[in-house]
mmCIF file of C-alpha atoms and ligand atoms in Angstrom:
data_model
loop_
_atom_site.group_PDB
_atom_site.id
_atom_site.type_symbol
_atom_site.label_atom_id
_atom_site.label_comp_id
_atom_site.label_asym_id
_atom_site.label_seq_id
_atom_site.Cartn_x
_atom_site.Cartn_y
_atom_site.Cartn_z
ATOM 1 C CA MET E 1 71.000 -141.250 77.474
ATOM 2 C CA LYS E 2 68.222 -142.865 79.508
ATOM 3 C CA LEU E 3 69.509 -145.957 81.262
ATOM 4 C CA ILE E 4 68.261 -148.561 83.701
ATOM 5 C CA PHE E 5 70.797 -150.352 85.927
ATOM 6 C CA LEU E 6 69.595 -153.881 86.674
ATOM 7 C CA GLY E 7 71.242 -156.559 88.755
ATOM 8 C CA PRO E 8 71.152 -158.245 92.154
ATOM 9 C CA PRO E 9 71.695 -156.337 95.394
ATOM 10 C CA GLY E 10 75.407 -155.691 95.822
ATOM 11 C CA ALA E 11 76.284 -156.053 92.120
ATOM 12 C CA GLY E 12 77.843 -152.582 92.249
ATOM 13 C CA LYS E 13 74.997 -150.672 90.528
ATOM 14 C CA GLY E 14 75.225 -147.719 92.891
ATOM 15 C CA THR E 15 79.039 -147.584 92.761
ATOM 16 C CA LEU E 16 79.080 -147.624 88.950
ATOM 17 C CA ALA E 17 76.172 -145.207 88.709
ATOM 18 C CA VAL E 18 78.194 -142.587 90.611
ATOM 19 C CA LEU E 19 81.120 -143.012 88.160
ATOM 20 C CA VAL E 20 78.845 -143.003 85.076
ATOM 21 C CA SER E 21 76.955 -139.965 86.374
ATOM 22 C CA GLU E 22 80.242 -138.031 86.722
ATOM 23 C CA THR E 23 81.608 -139.208 83.358
ATOM 24 C CA TYR E 24 78.448 -138.720 81.271
ATOM 25 C CA LYS E 25 77.045 -135.745 83.224
ATOM 26 C CA ILE E 26 73.630 -137.283 83.785
ATOM 27 C CA PRO E 27 71.837 -137.590 87.142
ATOM 28 C CA HIS E 28 71.917 -140.783 89.178
ATOM 29 C CA ILE E 29 68.414 -141.620 90.391
ATOM 30 C CA SER E 30 68.394 -144.375 93.003
ATOM 31 C CA THR E 31 65.019 -145.300 94.471
ATOM 32 C CA GLY E 32 66.841 -146.960 97.385
ATOM 33 C CA GLU E 33 68.675 -143.659 98.111
ATOM 34 C CA ILE E 34 65.426 -141.667 97.914
ATOM 35 C CA PHE E 35 63.807 -144.049 100.408
ATOM 36 C CA ARG E 36 66.847 -143.963 102.729
ATOM 37 C CA ALA E 37 66.846 -140.138 102.688
ATOM 38 C CA ALA E 38 63.137 -140.176 103.582
ATOM 39 C CA ILE E 39 63.880 -142.579 106.463
ATOM 40 C CA ARG E 40 66.729 -140.344 107.690
ATOM 41 C CA GLU E 41 64.489 -137.280 107.598
ATOM 42 C CA LYS E 42 61.582 -139.195 109.208
ATOM 43 C CA THR E 43 59.120 -137.988 106.547
ATOM 44 C CA PRO E 44 55.707 -139.736 106.273
ATOM 45 C CA LEU E 45 57.125 -141.764 103.342
ATOM 46 C CA GLY E 46 60.191 -142.706 105.410
ATOM 47 C CA LEU E 47 58.098 -143.846 108.369
ATOM 48 C CA LYS E 48 55.930 -145.944 106.039
ATOM 49 C CA VAL E 49 58.781 -147.771 104.277
ATOM 50 C CA GLN E 50 61.436 -148.191 106.998
ATOM 51 C CA ALA E 51 60.418 -151.624 108.323
ATOM 52 C CA ILE E 52 59.893 -152.970 104.791
ATOM 53 C CA ILE E 53 63.352 -151.894 103.628
ATOM 54 C CA ASP E 54 65.170 -153.008 106.778
ATOM 55 C CA ALA E 55 63.668 -156.495 106.286
ATOM 56 C CA GLY E 56 64.841 -156.647 102.657
ATOM 57 C CA GLN E 57 61.313 -156.609 101.155
ATOM 58 C CA LEU E 58 60.124 -154.394 98.297
ATOM 59 C CA VAL E 59 58.149 -151.194 98.775
ATOM 60 C CA SER E 60 54.782 -151.343 96.983
ATOM 61 C CA ASP E 61 54.655 -150.684 93.231
ATOM 62 C CA ASP E 62 52.151 -147.824 93.686
ATOM 63 C CA ILE E 63 54.378 -145.839 96.027
ATOM 64 C CA THR E 64 57.538 -146.481 94.019
ATOM 65 C CA ILE E 65 56.058 -145.715 90.595
ATOM 66 C CA GLU E 66 54.600 -142.410 91.835
ATOM 67 C CA LEU E 67 57.943 -141.431 93.340
ATOM 68 C CA VAL E 68 59.768 -142.093 90.048
ATOM 69 C CA ARG E 69 57.095 -140.365 87.960
ATOM 70 C CA GLU E 70 57.575 -137.242 90.082
ATOM 71 C CA ARG E 71 61.396 -137.447 89.940
ATOM 72 C CA LEU E 72 61.428 -137.840 86.134
ATOM 73 C CA GLY E 73 59.346 -134.661 85.851
ATOM 74 C CA LYS E 74 62.261 -132.535 87.175
ATOM 75 C CA ASP E 75 64.331 -130.343 84.846
ATOM 76 C CA ASP E 76 67.673 -132.107 85.360
ATOM 77 C CA THR E 77 66.375 -135.242 83.593
ATOM 78 C CA LYS E 78 66.152 -133.636 80.127
ATOM 79 C CA ALA E 79 69.555 -134.893 78.898
ATOM 80 C CA GLY E 80 69.066 -138.368 80.367
ATOM 81 C CA TYR E 81 69.604 -140.234 83.635
ATOM 82 C CA ILE E 82 70.533 -143.497 85.287
ATOM 83 C CA LEU E 83 67.674 -145.304 87.029
ATOM 84 C CA ASP E 84 69.416 -147.408 89.681
ATOM 85 C CA GLY E 85 67.138 -149.952 91.366
ATOM 86 C CA PHE E 86 64.027 -149.107 89.367
ATOM 87 C CA PRO E 87 62.145 -150.860 87.865
ATOM 88 C CA ARG E 88 62.301 -153.890 90.109
ATOM 89 C CA THR E 89 59.077 -155.673 89.156
ATOM 90 C CA ILE E 90 57.251 -156.292 85.867
ATOM 91 C CA PRO E 91 54.401 -153.849 86.817
ATOM 92 C CA GLN E 92 57.048 -151.152 87.489
ATOM 93 C CA ALA E 93 58.643 -151.814 84.074
ATOM 94 C CA GLU E 94 55.249 -151.605 82.375
ATOM 95 C CA ALA E 95 54.465 -148.344 84.160
ATOM 96 C CA LEU E 96 57.856 -146.881 83.200
ATOM 97 C CA ALA E 97 57.278 -147.790 79.520
ATOM 98 C CA LYS E 98 54.184 -145.573 79.631
ATOM 99 C CA ILE E 99 56.193 -142.640 81.051
ATOM 100 C CA VAL E 100 59.318 -142.781 78.862
ATOM 101 C CA GLU E 101 61.203 -144.846 76.275
ATOM 102 C CA ILE E 102 64.558 -145.807 77.756
ATOM 103 C CA ASP E 103 67.669 -146.395 75.605
ATOM 104 C CA ALA E 104 69.062 -149.440 77.400
ATOM 105 C CA ALA E 105 68.728 -151.676 80.449
ATOM 106 C CA VAL E 106 72.223 -152.607 81.640
ATOM 107 C CA ASN E 107 72.357 -155.853 83.589
ATOM 108 C CA PHE E 108 75.245 -156.182 86.068
ATOM 109 C CA ASP E 109 75.912 -159.874 86.374
ATOM 110 C CA ILE E 110 77.450 -161.458 89.490
ATOM 111 C CA ALA E 111 76.922 -164.719 91.427
ATOM 112 C CA ASP E 112 75.485 -164.901 94.968
ATOM 113 C CA ASP E 113 78.841 -165.492 96.701
ATOM 114 C CA GLY E 114 80.131 -162.232 95.189
ATOM 115 C CA VAL E 115 77.003 -160.424 96.363
ATOM 116 C CA VAL E 116 77.378 -161.650 99.948
ATOM 117 C CA ALA E 117 81.078 -160.687 100.067
ATOM 118 C CA ARG E 118 80.324 -157.200 98.759
ATOM 119 C CA LEU E 119 77.291 -156.477 100.938
ATOM 120 C CA SER E 120 78.644 -157.864 104.180
ATOM 121 C CA GLY E 121 81.688 -155.548 103.913
ATOM 122 C CA ARG E 122 79.884 -152.442 102.651
ATOM 123 C CA ARG E 123 80.120 -149.163 104.587
ATOM 124 C CA VAL E 124 78.102 -146.082 103.589
ATOM 125 C CA CYS E 125 78.607 -142.401 104.392
ATOM 126 C CA ARG E 126 75.813 -141.030 106.546
ATOM 127 C CA SER E 127 76.152 -137.568 104.995
ATOM 128 C CA CYS E 128 76.812 -138.048 101.242
ATOM 129 C CA SER E 129 75.905 -141.788 100.748
ATOM 130 C CA GLN E 130 79.300 -142.638 99.183
ATOM 131 C CA ASN E 131 79.911 -146.426 99.255
ATOM 132 C CA TYR E 132 83.031 -148.098 100.658
ATOM 133 C CA HIS E 133 84.055 -151.677 101.355
ATOM 134 C CA VAL E 134 86.209 -152.912 104.243
ATOM 135 C CA ASP E 135 88.432 -154.907 101.840
ATOM 136 C CA TYR E 136 87.793 -153.738 98.256
ATOM 137 C CA MET E 137 87.293 -149.975 98.629
ATOM 138 C CA LYS E 138 88.785 -148.838 101.908
ATOM 139 C CA PRO E 139 88.471 -145.239 103.011
ATOM 140 C CA LYS E 140 91.776 -143.467 103.766
ATOM 141 C CA VAL E 141 90.802 -143.241 107.457
ATOM 142 C CA GLU E 142 88.738 -146.101 108.894
ATOM 143 C CA GLY E 143 85.113 -145.109 109.527
ATOM 144 C CA VAL E 144 85.448 -141.685 107.832
ATOM 145 C CA CYS E 145 84.268 -140.664 104.332
ATOM 146 C CA ASP E 146 87.091 -139.528 102.002
ATOM 147 C CA LYS E 147 84.761 -137.185 100.142
ATOM 148 C CA CYS E 148 83.028 -135.256 102.940
ATOM 149 C CA GLY E 149 84.436 -136.446 106.294
ATOM 150 C CA GLY E 150 81.052 -137.990 107.248
ATOM 151 C CA GLU E 151 80.646 -141.042 109.454
ATOM 152 C CA LEU E 152 80.499 -144.483 107.778
ATOM 153 C CA TYR E 153 77.755 -146.880 108.872
ATOM 154 C CA ILE E 154 76.422 -150.361 108.062
ATOM 155 C CA ARG E 155 73.021 -150.418 106.312
ATOM 156 C CA GLU E 156 70.344 -152.237 108.322
ATOM 157 C CA ASP E 157 69.551 -154.367 105.239
ATOM 158 C CA ASP E 158 73.197 -155.487 104.950
ATOM 159 C CA LYS E 159 72.744 -157.870 107.907
ATOM 160 C CA ILE E 160 72.928 -161.464 106.673
ATOM 161 C CA GLU E 161 69.181 -162.279 107.171
ATOM 162 C CA ALA E 162 68.174 -159.241 105.119
ATOM 163 C CA ILE E 163 70.782 -160.035 102.423
ATOM 164 C CA THR E 164 69.312 -163.544 102.076
ATOM 165 C CA LYS E 165 65.805 -162.093 101.835
ATOM 166 C CA ARG E 166 66.853 -159.504 99.228
ATOM 167 C CA LEU E 167 68.435 -162.224 97.065
ATOM 168 C CA GLU E 168 65.232 -164.274 97.279
ATOM 169 C CA VAL E 169 63.093 -161.233 96.375
ATOM 170 C CA TYR E 170 65.507 -160.376 93.534
ATOM 171 C CA ARG E 171 65.225 -163.866 92.025
ATOM 172 C CA LYS E 172 61.431 -163.932 92.182
ATOM 173 C CA GLN E 173 60.493 -160.377 91.305
ATOM 174 C CA THR E 174 63.403 -158.591 89.635
ATOM 175 C CA ALA E 175 65.344 -161.213 87.621
ATOM 176 C CA PRO E 176 62.376 -161.633 85.192
ATOM 177 C CA LEU E 177 63.126 -158.082 83.993
ATOM 178 C CA ILE E 178 66.236 -159.419 82.229
ATOM 179 C CA ASP E 179 64.030 -161.330 79.768
ATOM 180 C CA PHE E 180 61.539 -158.443 79.661
ATOM 181 C CA TYR E 181 64.205 -156.045 78.339
ATOM 182 C CA ARG E 182 65.882 -158.701 76.178
ATOM 183 C CA SER E 183 62.571 -159.338 74.419
ATOM 184 C CA VAL E 184 62.286 -155.670 73.439
ATOM 185 C CA GLY E 185 65.928 -155.483 72.285
ATOM 186 C CA LYS E 186 67.057 -153.126 75.085
ATOM 187 C CA LEU E 187 69.259 -155.437 77.194
ATOM 188 C CA THR E 188 73.044 -154.901 77.568
ATOM 189 C CA GLU E 189 74.979 -157.403 79.700
ATOM 190 C CA VAL E 190 77.999 -156.402 81.781
ATOM 191 C CA ASP E 191 80.250 -158.638 83.858
ATOM 192 C CA ALA E 192 80.106 -157.025 87.326
ATOM 193 C CA ARG E 193 82.894 -159.142 88.889
ATOM 194 C CA PRO E 194 85.986 -157.065 87.978
ATOM 195 C CA SER E 195 87.034 -153.891 89.832
ATOM 196 C CA SER E 196 84.753 -150.870 89.485
ATOM 197 C CA ALA E 197 87.439 -149.106 87.347
ATOM 198 C CA ALA E 198 87.459 -152.101 84.957
ATOM 199 C CA VAL E 199 83.647 -152.240 84.858
ATOM 200 C CA LEU E 200 83.584 -148.512 84.015
ATOM 201 C CA GLU E 201 86.050 -149.096 81.126
ATOM 202 C CA GLU E 202 83.817 -151.892 79.806
ATOM 203 C CA PHE E 203 80.794 -149.602 80.130
ATOM 204 C CA LYS E 204 82.539 -146.815 78.183
ATOM 205 C CA LYS E 205 83.229 -149.237 75.313
ATOM 206 C CA LEU E 206 79.560 -150.243 75.224
ATOM 207 C CA PHE E 207 78.295 -146.632 75.460
ATOM 208 C CA PRO E 208 80.880 -144.372 73.764
ATOM 209 C CA LEU E 209 80.729 -140.730 74.890
HETATM 210 P P1 AP5 R 1 68.727 -150.337 96.846
HETATM 211 O O1 AP5 R 1 69.351 -149.224 97.570
HETATM 212 O O2 AP5 R 1 68.488 -150.213 95.387
HETATM 213 O O3 AP5 R 1 69.520 -151.657 97.179
HETATM 214 P P2 AP5 R 1 69.882 -152.964 96.310
HETATM 215 O O4 AP5 R 1 69.293 -153.162 94.973
HETATM 216 O O5 AP5 R 1 69.632 -154.057 97.269
HETATM 217 O O6 AP5 R 1 71.277 -152.719 95.870
HETATM 218 P P3 AP5 R 1 72.459 -152.256 96.713
HETATM 219 O O7 AP5 R 1 72.468 -150.776 96.893
HETATM 220 O O8 AP5 R 1 72.529 -153.063 97.981
HETATM 221 O O9 AP5 R 1 73.677 -152.756 95.803
HETATM 222 P P4 AP5 R 1 74.412 -152.028 94.608
HETATM 223 O O10 AP5 R 1 74.265 -152.883 93.399
HETATM 224 O O11 AP5 R 1 74.046 -150.589 94.488
HETATM 225 O O12 AP5 R 1 75.899 -152.212 95.101
HETATM 226 P P5 AP5 R 1 76.959 -151.129 95.613
HETATM 227 O O13 AP5 R 1 77.425 -150.292 94.482
HETATM 228 O O14 AP5 R 1 76.500 -150.445 96.853
HETATM 229 O O15 AP5 R 1 67.304 -150.662 97.519
HETATM 230 C C1 AP5 R 1 67.191 -150.801 98.906
HETATM 231 C C2 AP5 R 1 65.759 -151.155 99.262
HETATM 232 O O16 AP5 R 1 64.863 -150.086 98.868
HETATM 233 C C3 AP5 R 1 65.177 -152.409 98.559
HETATM 234 O O17 AP5 R 1 65.515 -153.605 99.229
HETATM 235 C C4 AP5 R 1 63.685 -152.088 98.627
HETATM 236 O O18 AP5 R 1 63.151 -152.342 99.915
HETATM 237 C C5 AP5 R 1 63.631 -150.596 98.391
HETATM 238 N N1 AP5 R 1 63.505 -150.280 96.972
HETATM 239 C C6 AP5 R 1 64.404 -149.611 96.193
HETATM 240 N N2 AP5 R 1 63.973 -149.536 94.915
HETATM 241 C C7 AP5 R 1 62.748 -150.149 94.879
HETATM 242 C C8 AP5 R 1 61.821 -150.425 93.856
HETATM 243 N N3 AP5 R 1 62.060 -150.041 92.574
HETATM 244 N N4 AP5 R 1 60.681 -151.086 94.162
HETATM 245 C C9 AP5 R 1 60.427 -151.472 95.436
HETATM 246 N N5 AP5 R 1 61.281 -151.269 96.463
HETATM 247 C C10 AP5 R 1 62.444 -150.617 96.192
HETATM 248 O O19 AP5 R 1 78.181 -152.111 95.997
HETATM 249 C C11 AP5 R 1 78.068 -153.025 97.078
HETATM 250 C C12 AP5 R 1 79.421 -153.127 97.802
HETATM 251 O O20 AP5 R 1 80.403 -153.688 96.921
HETATM 252 C C13 AP5 R 1 79.996 -151.795 98.259
HETATM 253 O O21 AP5 R 1 80.633 -151.995 99.505
HETATM 254 C C14 AP5 R 1 81.018 -151.425 97.204
HETATM 255 O O22 AP5 R 1 82.069 -150.664 97.741
HETATM 256 C C15 AP5 R 1 81.488 -152.788 96.719
HETATM 257 N N6 AP5 R 1 81.756 -152.823 95.294
HETATM 258 C C16 AP5 R 1 80.999 -152.262 94.307
HETATM 259 N N7 AP5 R 1 81.530 -152.518 93.097
HETATM 260 C C17 AP5 R 1 82.646 -153.279 93.341
HETATM 261 C C18 AP5 R 1 83.605 -153.879 92.485
HETATM 262 N N8 AP5 R 1 83.553 -153.749 91.160
HETATM 263 N N9 AP5 R 1 84.598 -154.610 93.055
HETATM 264 C C19 AP5 R 1 84.658 -154.736 94.406
HETATM 265 N N10 AP5 R 1 83.773 -154.202 95.262
HETATM 266 C C20 AP5 R 1 82.778 -153.481 94.737
HETATM 267 MG MG1 MG R 2 72.775 -149.297 95.547
#
């Protein structure tokens, strides 16, 4: 199953992608995660994109498309995958259509106030990237990852100015993808407001195993 996860920042794409990846045994490919790993490791790519990402802007289409093309060439993608955060612009969607035919684009729908509440309370593990939330998904021990014991931190782009910028960028550049995938009969809508367990149940009904 080849899926795209669409939706505003903070909709819960990454959280659900982890659950879907475990349930359906397909890899979770997050362009945001790939960029953050490159920033952590201070690779040439990381150094190039850090300021752009911290400010809540998009990395260029050329860089992002090449990165995804390379990732989709790896062996673990044969049985399918979840593309989380890609495509994010019409040129990226057009480029992807030339690489592969996806099965569905799943749009996670949530209003701006929900986004702000989720992003401003998000905590992320520095070692394994697991997501937490100070109110909705608390770790057992404050500041420590349940899965690997790593330290939890606040993403630079989860500061309020960057959240506002990301929502603006989403509306202008990414939201048009909803109509793009609707027009080719690939769009599936999911209400992203309930708990992640409830959203997973809804997802399983839409995509039976
Ligand atoms: P990326 O990492 O993709 O960030 P994003 O799209 O802004 O999305 P988020 O990761 O912030 O939100 P999410 O929907 O995954 O929510 P999450 O599950 O964490 O991209 C980062 C940056 O990289 C971009 O700004 C851009 O610069 C660059 N980039 C990436 N891809 C690119 C591309 N294709 N082109 C160009 N540039 C690109 O959940 C959020 C919080 O809510 C968490 O705290 C979580 O615990 C909580 N939560 C989740 N689900 C629920 C729920 N159901 N109920 C209650 N709380 C919940
Ligand atoms: Mg994410």
